[in-house]
Short mmCIF file of C-alpha atoms in Angstrom, two decimals:
data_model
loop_
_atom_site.label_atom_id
_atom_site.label_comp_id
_atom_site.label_asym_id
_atom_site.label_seq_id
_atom_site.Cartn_x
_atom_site.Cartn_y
_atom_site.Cartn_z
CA UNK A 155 13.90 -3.59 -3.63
CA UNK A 156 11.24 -4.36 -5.99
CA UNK A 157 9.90 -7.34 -3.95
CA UNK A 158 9.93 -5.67 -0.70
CA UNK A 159 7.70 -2.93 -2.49
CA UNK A 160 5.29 -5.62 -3.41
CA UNK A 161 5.49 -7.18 -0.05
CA UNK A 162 4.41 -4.23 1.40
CA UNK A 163 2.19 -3.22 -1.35
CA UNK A 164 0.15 -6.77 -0.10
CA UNK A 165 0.08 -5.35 3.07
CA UNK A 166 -1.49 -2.40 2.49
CA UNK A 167 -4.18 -4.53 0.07
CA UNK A 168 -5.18 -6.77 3.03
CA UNK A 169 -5.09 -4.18 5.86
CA UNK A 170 -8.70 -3.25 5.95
CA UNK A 171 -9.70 -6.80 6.56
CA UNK A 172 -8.23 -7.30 9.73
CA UNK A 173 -8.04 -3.77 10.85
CA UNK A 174 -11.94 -2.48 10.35
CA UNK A 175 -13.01 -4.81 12.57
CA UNK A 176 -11.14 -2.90 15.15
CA UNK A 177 -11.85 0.61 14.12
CA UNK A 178 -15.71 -0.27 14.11
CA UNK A 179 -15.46 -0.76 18.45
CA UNK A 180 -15.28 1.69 20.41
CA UNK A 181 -12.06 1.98 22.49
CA UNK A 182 -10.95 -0.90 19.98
CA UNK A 183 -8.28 1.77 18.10
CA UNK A 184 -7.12 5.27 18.14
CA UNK A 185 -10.03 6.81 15.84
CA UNK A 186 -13.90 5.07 15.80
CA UNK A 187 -15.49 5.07 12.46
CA UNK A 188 -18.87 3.54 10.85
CA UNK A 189 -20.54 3.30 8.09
CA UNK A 190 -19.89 5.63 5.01
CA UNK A 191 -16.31 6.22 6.34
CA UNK A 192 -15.19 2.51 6.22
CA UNK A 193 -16.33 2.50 2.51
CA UNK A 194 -14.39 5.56 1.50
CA UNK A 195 -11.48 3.94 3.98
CA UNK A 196 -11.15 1.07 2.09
CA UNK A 197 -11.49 3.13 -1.70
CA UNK A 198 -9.09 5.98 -1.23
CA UNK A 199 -6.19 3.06 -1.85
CA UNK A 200 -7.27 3.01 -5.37
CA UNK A 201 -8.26 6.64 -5.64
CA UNK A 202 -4.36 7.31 -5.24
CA UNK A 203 -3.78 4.23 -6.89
CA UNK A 204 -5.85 5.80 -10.07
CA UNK A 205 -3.64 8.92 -10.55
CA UNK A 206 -0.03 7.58 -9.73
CA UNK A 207 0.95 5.78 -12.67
CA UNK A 208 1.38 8.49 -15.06
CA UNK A 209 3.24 10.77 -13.06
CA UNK A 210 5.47 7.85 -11.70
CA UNK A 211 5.98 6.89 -15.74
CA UNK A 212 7.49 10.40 -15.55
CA UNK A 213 9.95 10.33 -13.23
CA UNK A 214 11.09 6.75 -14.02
CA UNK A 215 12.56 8.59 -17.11
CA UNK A 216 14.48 11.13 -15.35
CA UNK A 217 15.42 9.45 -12.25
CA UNK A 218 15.40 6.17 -12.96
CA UNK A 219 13.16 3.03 -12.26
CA UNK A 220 14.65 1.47 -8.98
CA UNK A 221 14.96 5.61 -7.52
CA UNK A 222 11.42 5.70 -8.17
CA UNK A 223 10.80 2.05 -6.47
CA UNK A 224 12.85 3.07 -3.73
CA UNK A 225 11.22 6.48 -2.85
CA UNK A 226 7.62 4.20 -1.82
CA UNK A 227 9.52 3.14 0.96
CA UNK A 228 9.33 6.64 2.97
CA UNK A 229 5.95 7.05 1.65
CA UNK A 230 5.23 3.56 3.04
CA UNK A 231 6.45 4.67 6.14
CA UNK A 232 4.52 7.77 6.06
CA UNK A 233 1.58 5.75 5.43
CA UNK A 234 1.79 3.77 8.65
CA UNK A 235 2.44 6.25 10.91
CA UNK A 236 -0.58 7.87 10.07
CA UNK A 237 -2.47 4.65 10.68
CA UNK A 238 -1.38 6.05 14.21
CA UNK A 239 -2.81 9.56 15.00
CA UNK A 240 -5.59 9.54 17.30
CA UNK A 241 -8.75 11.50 16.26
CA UNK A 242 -10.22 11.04 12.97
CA UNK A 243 -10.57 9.41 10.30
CA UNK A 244 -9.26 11.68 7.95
CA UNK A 245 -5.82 10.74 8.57
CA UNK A 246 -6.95 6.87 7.62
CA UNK A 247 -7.99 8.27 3.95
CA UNK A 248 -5.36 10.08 3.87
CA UNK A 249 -2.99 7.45 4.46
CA UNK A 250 -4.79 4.82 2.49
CA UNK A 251 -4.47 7.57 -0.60
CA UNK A 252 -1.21 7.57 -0.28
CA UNK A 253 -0.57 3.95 0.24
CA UNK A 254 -2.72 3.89 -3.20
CA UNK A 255 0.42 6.09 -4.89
CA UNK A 256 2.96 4.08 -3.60
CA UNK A 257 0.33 0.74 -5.08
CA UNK A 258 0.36 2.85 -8.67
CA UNK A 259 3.99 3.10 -8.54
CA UNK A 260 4.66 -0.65 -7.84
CA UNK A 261 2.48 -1.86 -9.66
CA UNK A 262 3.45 0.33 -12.99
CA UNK A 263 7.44 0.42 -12.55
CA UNK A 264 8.45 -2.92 -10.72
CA UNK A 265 7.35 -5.17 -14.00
CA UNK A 266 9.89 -2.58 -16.02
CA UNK A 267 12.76 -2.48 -13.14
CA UNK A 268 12.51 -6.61 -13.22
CA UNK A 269 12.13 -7.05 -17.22
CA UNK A 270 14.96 -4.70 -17.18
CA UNK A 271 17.11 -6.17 -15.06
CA UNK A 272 16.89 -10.06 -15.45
CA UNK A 273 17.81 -11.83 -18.17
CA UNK A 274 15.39 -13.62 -20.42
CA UNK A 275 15.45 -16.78 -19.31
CA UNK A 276 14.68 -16.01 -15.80
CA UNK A 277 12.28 -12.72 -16.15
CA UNK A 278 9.44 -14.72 -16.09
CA UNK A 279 10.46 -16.25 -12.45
CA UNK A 280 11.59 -13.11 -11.66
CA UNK A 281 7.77 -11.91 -12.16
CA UNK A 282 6.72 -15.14 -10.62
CA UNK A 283 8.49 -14.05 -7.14
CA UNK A 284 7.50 -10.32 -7.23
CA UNK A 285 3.75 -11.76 -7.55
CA UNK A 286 4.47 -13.63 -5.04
CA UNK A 287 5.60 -11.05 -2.72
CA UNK A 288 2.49 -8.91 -3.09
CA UNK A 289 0.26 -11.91 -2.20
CA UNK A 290 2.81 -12.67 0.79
CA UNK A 291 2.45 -9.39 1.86
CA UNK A 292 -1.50 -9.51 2.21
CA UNK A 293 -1.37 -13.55 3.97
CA UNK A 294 0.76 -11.68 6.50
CA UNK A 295 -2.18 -9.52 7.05
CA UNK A 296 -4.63 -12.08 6.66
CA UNK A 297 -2.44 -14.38 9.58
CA UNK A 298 -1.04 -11.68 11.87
CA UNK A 299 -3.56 -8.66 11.44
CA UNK A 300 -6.80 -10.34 13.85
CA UNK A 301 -4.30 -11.51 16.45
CA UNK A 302 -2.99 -8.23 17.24
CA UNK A 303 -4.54 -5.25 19.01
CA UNK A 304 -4.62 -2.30 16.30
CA UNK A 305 -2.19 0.31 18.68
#
């Protein structure tokens, strides 16, 4: 669970890259956008990011750490389906914000949940292959993102 929310967490690191391109042509995506609005596109990730670790530190003490990991996948999930409605780009910051919370909450809790739950001789490989994740997660952007049409 914890790599898949780094995986994903990549994702969501690389997406402008391949996907701004698209949103800047007309016809090219669901919602057009230029100028100021790509730069506040590509920020609100770590405007959410900014305020999610402390109230994520929060609830890893009531609920638990891999609860907390676990609830970023519906919020994932949330986050790309409002990659999808037409219109404006409101919904894109407001999905990117979002997709910042569930960065905060990876990136805070998943180096507990792993030092946790591996044993000391293999927590630092354990670390090693969550990194890795996150950085897999943005080459799958980097690869697939340009060859696909944004819809």
């Amino acid at each position: 669970s914890a790599c898949i929310c780094m995986f994903v967490t990549g994702c969501w690191l690389a997406w402008p890259s391949p996907a701004l391109r698209k949103l800047e042509v007309k016809g090219g995506a669901n919602v057009f956008i230029e100028g100021d609005e790509i730069s506040w596109v590509v920020a609100s990730l770590d405007v959410g990011n900014m305020i999610s670790p402390i109230p994520a530190s929060y609830l890893v003490d009531r609920i638990g750490r891999k609860p907390v990991l676990l609830a970023t996948g519906p919020l994932y999930l949330v986050c790309w389906m409002l990659t999808f409605v037409p219109g404006t780009p409101y919904f894109l910051f407001l999905s990117r914000f979002l997709a910042g919370i569930g960065k905060g909450i990876a990136f805070s809790i998943c180096p507990m949940y792993l030092g946790e739950i591996a044993s000391v001789e293999v927590r630092g490989a354990i670390s090693t292959i969550s990194t890795g994740a996150l950085w897999g997660g943005s080459l799958l952007m980097f690869i697939v993102g340009p060859l696909v049409s944004y819809k």
